[in-house]
């Protein structure tokens, strides 16, 4: 088993300037990363240059896609992350974005999939069945992130979906920091209120194909400073969860485990009022 680290390009200023990619990828490789994770806006800037420079520096690619998102709104200039709650819109978007991403030959595709309003009902299952069909056609592993506003936003609906026999081949990206924020709680299987948690974590591990390693807390998806002693409990708890998942992936025979240390920019990163300084 080999644990390989992925560097997110989220919040990396040089990622928005093609002239800086060469030096950026050289630095990322020197820091010990084996791959980068990029959204559509990044690779669309110049996909041929992007891929050639990744090859030059020995870096693999993880493509991140956002169903019904992925572009800049021409009127507002803002990034469009999720623009619909309609099933068909998300299915069409997923197939298109996944097909585009697969052409880049990534090691995997990380999808922010569907809409949280679907819960674990028929819409969610229908979408994920179509996603599995698309994954089989494309031949690239696709994971679905446990992200807010998306299908796997909550541990409760996620557990129901992962228990569905129709979805036994489904793979997820475990970013458990989101669940701490959604449920306003740091889960602990020894707490009687959390008697569901061990079973949920086992289901996550059984379906996990990627891990986003960010530390969340009861009031947000990212602690302000992971090294600060006041966040030691959150850090230790998240590491316990990650080790549990990694161990399960190792036991089932995964030869490579992709994991991504993540600490996001504003508004995930706290800033001062008025100045917006970190």
Tab-separated table of N, CA and C in Angstrom, residues 85-94:
chain	number	residue	atom	x	y	z
A	85	UNK	N	-31.471	22.714	-8.874
A	85	UNK	CA	-31.782	21.573	-8.014
A	85	UNK	C	-32.556	20.504	-8.786
A	86	UNK	N	-32.555	20.616	-10.109
A	86	UNK	CA	-33.307	19.691	-10.956
A	86	UNK	C	-32.460	18.471	-11.317
A	87	UNK	N	-33.068	17.295	-11.185
A	87	UNK	CA	-32.356	16.048	-11.439
A	87	UNK	C	-31.749	16.006	-12.833
A	88	UNK	N	-32.545	16.297	-13.851
A	88	UNK	CA	-32.042	16.176	-15.219
A	88	UNK	C	-30.886	17.127	-15.483
A	89	UNK	N	-30.951	18.330	-14.918
A	89	UNK	CA	-29.850	19.284	-15.098
A	89	UNK	C	-28.545	18.715	-14.560
A	90	UNK	N	-28.620	18.072	-13.411
A	90	UNK	CA	-27.408	17.526	-12.796
A	90	UNK	C	-26.903	16.298	-13.554
A	91	UNK	N	-27.814	15.480	-14.051
A	91	UNK	CA	-27.395	14.311	-14.828
A	91	UNK	C	-26.671	14.745	-16.097
A	92	UNK	N	-27.282	15.665	-16.837
A	92	UNK	CA	-26.671	16.149	-18.080
A	92	UNK	C	-25.323	16.796	-17.795
A	93	UNK	N	-25.266	17.604	-16.754
A	93	UNK	CA	-24.019	18.276	-16.391
A	93	UNK	C	-22.947	17.274	-15.985
A	94	UNK	N	-23.333	16.280	-15.189
A	94	UNK	CA	-22.357	15.276	-14.745
A	94	UNK	C	-21.748	14.535	-15.924
